[in-house]
């Protein structure tokens, strides 16, 4: 229950202040299927993982990109992640069939970001299962390469049609306790009230100074606008796919 109320207080604070900021995040350049800004992947592992990603894309037409970040620049990984996917355009425009494995070691956060077209296959529950069972245990021992490679293997397995075991295990995950579910109901009621107040205040001030603001919503469906960044260089680029916040996150 402590986590629930901490989560509530963070969101309430964000809405109370409007999360107003003129600063926009910057995104690394898409240089390949692995963008290792944080330098976590050695050369041998990089070559091995890239071969898997190339074979996966050639077989399915879907794109999976691994990115490690020096910083989330003060944003939640859910907010940063879906905008990064949109900026790079991972996946094909017609089918939005892209996914990202995002690692931010300085903030101890990891996320599987899922394009619109893959959300019914690589579900939030399956993404969470992969993070909790395959990635986080390795990250906690400092094995970033092992965690990334295992995460890539699991995502590829799910997206190449071998998802039955993951679906079964995800369905066996314990649902929230009734008390926790009731607390979330009250949280959404109070958040709705604060959102109404924030929107009303924003309309009142709009004539004087429009402010770009972002409210991260529970379940990874953020709202707000950021400018897009650079597309691929060096022979690899996204196909114009889009993201809406599907996926799951974890912390170690």
PDB file of N, CA, C and O in Angstrom, residues 9-58:
ATOM      1  N   UNK A   9       0.848  10.299  -4.671  1.00  0.00           N
ATOM      2  CA  UNK A   9       1.381  11.604  -4.310  1.00  0.00           C
ATOM      3  C   UNK A   9       2.219  12.202  -5.423  1.00  0.00           C
ATOM      4  O   UNK A   9       2.189  13.410  -5.676  1.00  0.00           O
ATOM      5  N   UNK A  10       2.986  11.351  -6.117  1.00  0.00           N
ATOM      6  CA  UNK A  10       3.794  11.845  -7.230  1.00  0.00           C
ATOM      7  C   UNK A  10       2.907  12.406  -8.325  1.00  0.00           C
ATOM      8  O   UNK A  10       3.140  13.497  -8.848  1.00  0.00           O
ATOM      9  N   UNK A  11       1.849  11.656  -8.675  1.00  0.00           N
ATOM     10  CA  UNK A  11       0.947  12.134  -9.722  1.00  0.00           C
ATOM     11  C   UNK A  11       0.200  13.388  -9.292  1.00  0.00           C
ATOM     12  O   UNK A  11       0.008  14.309 -10.089  1.00  0.00           O
ATOM     13  N   UNK A  12      -0.224  13.413  -8.056  1.00  0.00           N
ATOM     14  CA  UNK A  12      -0.954  14.575  -7.554  1.00  0.00           C
ATOM     15  C   UNK A  12      -0.081  15.810  -7.593  1.00  0.00           C
ATOM     16  O   UNK A  12      -0.519  16.898  -7.982  1.00  0.00           O
ATOM     17  N   UNK A  13       1.182  15.662  -7.219  1.00  0.00           N
ATOM     18  CA  UNK A  13       2.108  16.788  -7.262  1.00  0.00           C
ATOM     19  C   UNK A  13       2.313  17.270  -8.686  1.00  0.00           C
ATOM     20  O   UNK A  13       2.340  18.468  -8.966  1.00  0.00           O
ATOM     21  N   UNK A  14       2.450  16.303  -9.619  1.00  0.00           N
ATOM     22  CA  UNK A  14       2.656  16.662 -11.023  1.00  0.00           C
ATOM     23  C   UNK A  14       1.488  17.457 -11.561  1.00  0.00           C
ATOM     24  O   UNK A  14       1.659  18.465 -12.243  1.00  0.00           O
ATOM     25  N   UNK A  15       0.261  17.004 -11.244  1.00  0.00           N
ATOM     26  CA  UNK A  15      -0.918  17.708 -11.736  1.00  0.00           C
ATOM     27  C   UNK A  15      -1.074  19.054 -11.040  1.00  0.00           C
ATOM     28  O   UNK A  15      -1.448  20.052 -11.657  1.00  0.00           O
ATOM     29  N   UNK A  16      -0.804  19.107  -9.757  1.00  0.00           N
ATOM     30  CA  UNK A  16      -0.962  20.353  -9.015  1.00  0.00           C
ATOM     31  C   UNK A  16      -0.103  21.474  -9.581  1.00  0.00           C
ATOM     32  O   UNK A  16      -0.500  22.621  -9.614  1.00  0.00           O
ATOM     33  N   UNK A  17       1.099  21.109 -10.042  1.00  0.00           N
ATOM     34  CA  UNK A  17       1.973  22.114 -10.622  1.00  0.00           C
ATOM     35  C   UNK A  17       1.832  22.206 -12.134  1.00  0.00           C
ATOM     36  O   UNK A  17       2.505  23.006 -12.772  1.00  0.00           O
ATOM     37  N   UNK A  18       0.943  21.381 -12.728  1.00  0.00           N
ATOM     38  CA  UNK A  18       0.746  21.441 -14.170  1.00  0.00           C
ATOM     39  C   UNK A  18       1.869  20.828 -14.960  1.00  0.00           C
ATOM     40  O   UNK A  18       1.837  20.777 -16.182  1.00  0.00           O
ATOM     41  N   UNK A  19       2.913  20.370 -14.291  1.00  0.00           N
ATOM     42  CA  UNK A  19       4.104  19.827 -14.945  1.00  0.00           C
ATOM     43  C   UNK A  19       4.506  20.747 -16.096  1.00  0.00           C
ATOM     44  O   UNK A  19       4.768  20.305 -17.217  1.00  0.00           O
ATOM     45  N   UNK A  20       4.473  22.023 -15.836  1.00  0.00           N
ATOM     46  CA  UNK A  20       4.767  22.994 -16.885  1.00  0.00           C
ATOM     47  C   UNK A  20       6.266  23.086 -17.106  1.00  0.00           C
ATOM     48  O   UNK A  20       7.030  23.255 -16.165  1.00  0.00           O
ATOM     49  N   UNK A  21       6.670  22.995 -18.348  1.00  0.00           N
ATOM     50  CA  UNK A  21       8.068  23.152 -18.683  1.00  0.00           C
ATOM     51  C   UNK A  21       8.216  23.501 -20.132  1.00  0.00           C
ATOM     52  O   UNK A  21       7.501  22.970 -20.976  1.00  0.00           O
ATOM     53  N   UNK A  22       9.122  24.423 -20.428  1.00  0.00           N
ATOM     54  CA  UNK A  22       9.389  24.777 -21.816  1.00  0.00           C
ATOM     55  C   UNK A  22      10.500  23.919 -22.389  1.00  0.00           C
ATOM     56  O   UNK A  22      10.722  23.913 -23.591  1.00  0.00           O
ATOM     57  N   UNK A  23      11.218  23.207 -21.540  1.00  0.00           N
ATOM     58  CA  UNK A  23      12.326  22.385 -21.997  1.00  0.00           C
ATOM     59  C   UNK A  23      11.797  21.099 -22.613  1.00  0.00           C
ATOM     60  O   UNK A  23      10.918  20.454 -22.068  1.00  0.00           O
ATOM     61  N   UNK A  24      12.365  20.717 -23.729  1.00  0.00           N
ATOM     62  CA  UNK A  24      11.975  19.482 -24.384  1.00  0.00           C
ATOM     63  C   UNK A  24      13.146  18.511 -24.353  1.00  0.00           C
ATOM     64  O   UNK A  24      14.309  18.927 -24.375  1.00  0.00           O
ATOM     65  N   UNK A  25      12.876  17.210 -24.287  1.00  0.00           N
ATOM     66  CA  UNK A  25      13.973  16.245 -24.230  1.00  0.00           C
ATOM     67  C   UNK A  25      14.683  16.154 -25.568  1.00  0.00           C
ATOM     68  O   UNK A  25      14.099  16.385 -26.625  1.00  0.00           O
ATOM     69  N   UNK A  26      15.931  15.799 -25.517  1.00  0.00           N
ATOM     70  CA  UNK A  26      16.671  15.502 -26.739  1.00  0.00           C
ATOM     71  C   UNK A  26      16.812  13.996 -26.857  1.00  0.00           C
ATOM     72  O   UNK A  26      16.856  13.277 -25.854  1.00  0.00           O
ATOM     73  N   UNK A  27      16.843  13.508 -28.081  1.00  0.00           N
ATOM     74  CA  UNK A  27      16.935  12.081 -28.329  1.00  0.00           C
ATOM     75  C   UNK A  27      18.247  11.751 -29.023  1.00  0.00           C
ATOM     76  O   UNK A  27      18.710  12.532 -29.869  1.00  0.00           O
ATOM     77  N   UNK A  28      18.858  10.628 -28.702  1.00  0.00           N
ATOM     78  CA  UNK A  28      20.070  10.241 -29.432  1.00  0.00           C
ATOM     79  C   UNK A  28      19.748   9.953 -30.889  1.00  0.00           C
ATOM     80  O   UNK A  28      18.607   9.665 -31.239  1.00  0.00           O
ATOM     81  N   UNK A  29      20.750  10.033 -31.724  1.00  0.00           N
ATOM     82  CA  UNK A  29      20.574   9.733 -33.138  1.00  0.00           C
ATOM     83  C   UNK A  29      20.404   8.239 -33.338  1.00  0.00           C
ATOM     84  O   UNK A  29      21.099   7.430 -32.718  1.00  0.00           O
ATOM     85  N   UNK A  30      19.472   7.865 -34.187  1.00  0.00           N
ATOM     86  CA  UNK A  30      19.258   6.459 -34.511  1.00  0.00           C
ATOM     87  C   UNK A  30      20.347   6.018 -35.487  1.00  0.00           C
ATOM     88  O   UNK A  30      20.280   6.279 -36.685  1.00  0.00           O
ATOM     89  N   UNK A  31      21.354   5.345 -34.972  1.00  0.00           N
ATOM     90  CA  UNK A  31      22.500   4.936 -35.780  1.00  0.00           C
ATOM     91  C   UNK A  31      22.463   3.460 -36.164  1.00  0.00           C
ATOM     92  O   UNK A  31      23.293   3.003 -36.951  1.00  0.00           O
ATOM     93  N   UNK A  32      21.540   2.706 -35.603  1.00  0.00           N
ATOM     94  CA  UNK A  32      21.473   1.280 -35.890  1.00  0.00           C
ATOM     95  C   UNK A  32      20.443   0.623 -35.005  1.00  0.00           C
ATOM     96  O   UNK A  32      19.693   1.289 -34.292  1.00  0.00           O
ATOM     97  N   UNK A  33      20.402  -0.694 -35.031  1.00  0.00           N
ATOM     98  CA  UNK A  33      19.443  -1.433 -34.216  1.00  0.00           C
ATOM     99  C   UNK A  33      19.832  -1.468 -32.741  1.00  0.00           C
ATOM    100  O   UNK A  33      19.018  -1.837 -31.904  1.00  0.00           O
ATOM    101  N   UNK A  34      21.062  -1.100 -32.460  1.00  0.00           N
ATOM    102  CA  UNK A  34      21.514  -0.903 -31.079  1.00  0.00           C
ATOM    103  C   UNK A  34      22.109   0.487 -30.983  1.00  0.00           C
ATOM    104  O   UNK A  34      23.065   0.815 -31.679  1.00  0.00           O
ATOM    105  N   UNK A  35      21.527   1.322 -30.128  1.00  0.00           N
ATOM    106  CA  UNK A  35      22.049   2.661 -29.867  1.00  0.00           C
ATOM    107  C   UNK A  35      22.530   2.658 -28.421  1.00  0.00           C
ATOM    108  O   UNK A  35      21.738   2.781 -27.489  1.00  0.00           O
ATOM    109  N   UNK A  36      23.821   2.494 -28.232  1.00  0.00           N
ATOM    110  CA  UNK A  36      24.381   2.253 -26.903  1.00  0.00           C
ATOM    111  C   UNK A  36      25.016   3.521 -26.350  1.00  0.00           C
ATOM    112  O   UNK A  36      26.228   3.609 -26.167  1.00  0.00           O
ATOM    113  N   UNK A  37      24.181   4.500 -26.063  1.00  0.00           N
ATOM    114  CA  UNK A  37      24.672   5.773 -25.547  1.00  0.00           C
ATOM    115  C   UNK A  37      25.375   5.601 -24.208  1.00  0.00           C
ATOM    116  O   UNK A  37      26.365   6.281 -23.918  1.00  0.00           O
ATOM    117  N   UNK A  38      24.887   4.694 -23.358  1.00  0.00           N
ATOM    118  CA  UNK A  38      25.469   4.483 -22.031  1.00  0.00           C
ATOM    119  C   UNK A  38      26.650   3.517 -22.043  1.00  0.00           C
ATOM    120  O   UNK A  38      27.245   3.252 -21.001  1.00  0.00           O
ATOM    121  N   UNK A  39      26.973   2.986 -23.222  1.00  0.00           N
ATOM    122  CA  UNK A  39      28.129   2.097 -23.394  1.00  0.00           C
ATOM    123  C   UNK A  39      28.079   0.893 -22.444  1.00  0.00           C
ATOM    124  O   UNK A  39      29.012   0.619 -21.693  1.00  0.00           O
ATOM    125  N   UNK A  40      26.979   0.166 -22.540  1.00  0.00           N
ATOM    126  CA  UNK A  40      26.806  -1.026 -21.707  1.00  0.00           C
ATOM    127  C   UNK A  40      27.135  -2.323 -22.452  1.00  0.00           C
ATOM    128  O   UNK A  40      27.349  -3.354 -21.817  1.00  0.00           O
ATOM    129  N   UNK A  41      27.162  -2.264 -23.782  1.00  0.00           N
ATOM    130  CA  UNK A  41      27.271  -3.483 -24.597  1.00  0.00           C
ATOM    131  C   UNK A  41      28.637  -3.536 -25.259  1.00  0.00           C
ATOM    132  O   UNK A  41      29.001  -2.631 -26.027  1.00  0.00           O
ATOM    133  N   UNK A  42      29.398  -4.602 -24.971  1.00  0.00           N
ATOM    134  CA  UNK A  42      30.708  -4.731 -25.598  1.00  0.00           C
ATOM    135  C   UNK A  42      30.577  -5.147 -27.060  1.00  0.00           C
ATOM    136  O   UNK A  42      29.498  -5.508 -27.529  1.00  0.00           O
ATOM    137  N   UNK A  43      31.678  -5.105 -27.784  1.00  0.00           N
ATOM    138  CA  UNK A  43      31.655  -5.309 -29.233  1.00  0.00           C
ATOM    139  C   UNK A  43      31.145  -6.694 -29.613  1.00  0.00           C
ATOM    140  O   UNK A  43      30.353  -6.843 -30.553  1.00  0.00           O
ATOM    141  N   UNK A  44      31.596  -7.716 -28.912  1.00  0.00           N
ATOM    142  CA  UNK A  44      31.172  -9.083 -29.247  1.00  0.00           C
ATOM    143  C   UNK A  44      29.673  -9.255 -29.031  1.00  0.00           C
ATOM    144  O   UNK A  44      28.968  -9.823 -29.873  1.00  0.00           O
ATOM    145  N   UNK A  45      29.190  -8.797 -27.886  1.00  0.00           N
ATOM    146  CA  UNK A  45      27.760  -8.916 -27.591  1.00  0.00           C
ATOM    147  C   UNK A  45      26.937  -8.093 -28.575  1.00  0.00           C
ATOM    148  O   UNK A  45      25.861  -8.514 -29.013  1.00  0.00           O
ATOM    149  N   UNK A  46      27.435  -6.928 -28.927  1.00  0.00           N
ATOM    150  CA  UNK A  46      26.721  -6.076 -29.870  1.00  0.00           C
ATOM    151  C   UNK A  46      26.526  -6.790 -31.207  1.00  0.00           C
ATOM    152  O   UNK A  46      25.429  -6.783 -31.771  1.00  0.00           O
ATOM    153  N   UNK A  47      27.595  -7.397 -31.709  1.00  0.00           N
ATOM    154  CA  UNK A  47      27.497  -8.108 -32.985  1.00  0.00           C
ATOM    155  C   UNK A  47      26.501  -9.258 -32.904  1.00  0.00           C
ATOM    156  O   UNK A  47      25.705  -9.478 -33.833  1.00  0.00           O
ATOM    157  N   UNK A  48      26.531  -9.988 -31.798  1.00  0.00           N
ATOM    158  CA  UNK A  48      25.635 -11.127 -31.632  1.00  0.00           C
ATOM    159  C   UNK A  48      24.172 -10.682 -31.563  1.00  0.00           C
ATOM    160  O   UNK A  48      23.294 -11.273 -32.202  1.00  0.00           O
ATOM    161  N   UNK A  49      23.903  -9.634 -30.792  1.00  0.00           N
ATOM    162  CA  UNK A  49      22.527  -9.146 -30.657  1.00  0.00           C
ATOM    163  C   UNK A  49      22.044  -8.550 -31.972  1.00  0.00           C
ATOM    164  O   UNK A  49      20.892  -8.758 -32.378  1.00  0.00           O
ATOM    165  N   UNK A  50      22.901  -7.808 -32.658  1.00  0.00           N
ATOM    166  CA  UNK A  50      22.506  -7.206 -33.931  1.00  0.00           C
ATOM    167  C   UNK A  50      22.133  -8.259 -34.959  1.00  0.00           C
ATOM    168  O   UNK A  50      21.193  -8.074 -35.738  1.00  0.00           O
ATOM    169  N   UNK A  51      22.863  -9.365 -34.970  1.00  0.00           N
ATOM    170  CA  UNK A  51      22.519 -10.448 -35.908  1.00  0.00           C
ATOM    171  C   UNK A  51      21.109 -10.969 -35.633  1.00  0.00           C
ATOM    172  O   UNK A  51      20.349 -11.252 -36.576  1.00  0.00           O
ATOM    173  N   UNK A  52      20.766 -11.096 -34.373  1.00  0.00           N
ATOM    174  CA  UNK A  52      19.422 -11.558 -34.020  1.00  0.00           C
ATOM    175  C   UNK A  52      18.368 -10.542 -34.466  1.00  0.00           C
ATOM    176  O   UNK A  52      17.311 -10.929 -34.975  1.00  0.00           O
ATOM    177  N   UNK A  53      18.656  -9.259 -34.267  1.00  0.00           N
ATOM    178  CA  UNK A  53      17.694  -8.223 -34.634  1.00  0.00           C
ATOM    179  C   UNK A  53      17.501  -8.144 -36.145  1.00  0.00           C
ATOM    180  O   UNK A  53      16.381  -7.942 -36.624  1.00  0.00           O
ATOM    181  N   UNK A  54      18.586  -8.300 -36.890  1.00  0.00           N
ATOM    182  CA  UNK A  54      18.488  -8.291 -38.353  1.00  0.00           C
ATOM    183  C   UNK A  54      17.672  -9.483 -38.829  1.00  0.00           C
ATOM    184  O   UNK A  54      16.775  -9.348 -39.673  1.00  0.00           O
ATOM    185  N   UNK A  55      17.978 -10.668 -38.299  1.00  0.00           N
ATOM    186  CA  UNK A  55      17.253 -11.878 -38.704  1.00  0.00           C
ATOM    187  C   UNK A  55      15.774 -11.763 -38.355  1.00  0.00           C
ATOM    188  O   UNK A  55      14.907 -12.182 -39.135  1.00  0.00           O
ATOM    189  N   UNK A  56      15.481 -11.198 -37.190  1.00  0.00           N
ATOM    190  CA  UNK A  56      14.090 -11.004 -36.772  1.00  0.00           C
ATOM    191  C   UNK A  56      13.351 -10.086 -37.733  1.00  0.00           C
ATOM    192  O   UNK A  56      12.230 -10.379 -38.152  1.00  0.00           O
ATOM    193  N   UNK A  57      13.977  -8.984 -38.113  1.00  0.00           N
ATOM    194  CA  UNK A  57      13.320  -8.042 -39.019  1.00  0.00           C
ATOM    195  C   UNK A  57      13.127  -8.643 -40.407  1.00  0.00           C
ATOM    196  O   UNK A  57      12.084  -8.448 -41.043  1.00  0.00           O
ATOM    197  N   UNK A  58      14.111  -9.374 -40.877  1.00  0.00           N
ATOM    198  CA  UNK A  58      13.991  -9.996 -42.199  1.00  0.00           C
ATOM    199  C   UNK A  58      12.897 -11.063 -42.221  1.00  0.00           C
ATOM    200  O   UNK A  58      12.192 -11.233 -43.215  1.00  0.00           O
TER     201      UNK A  58
END
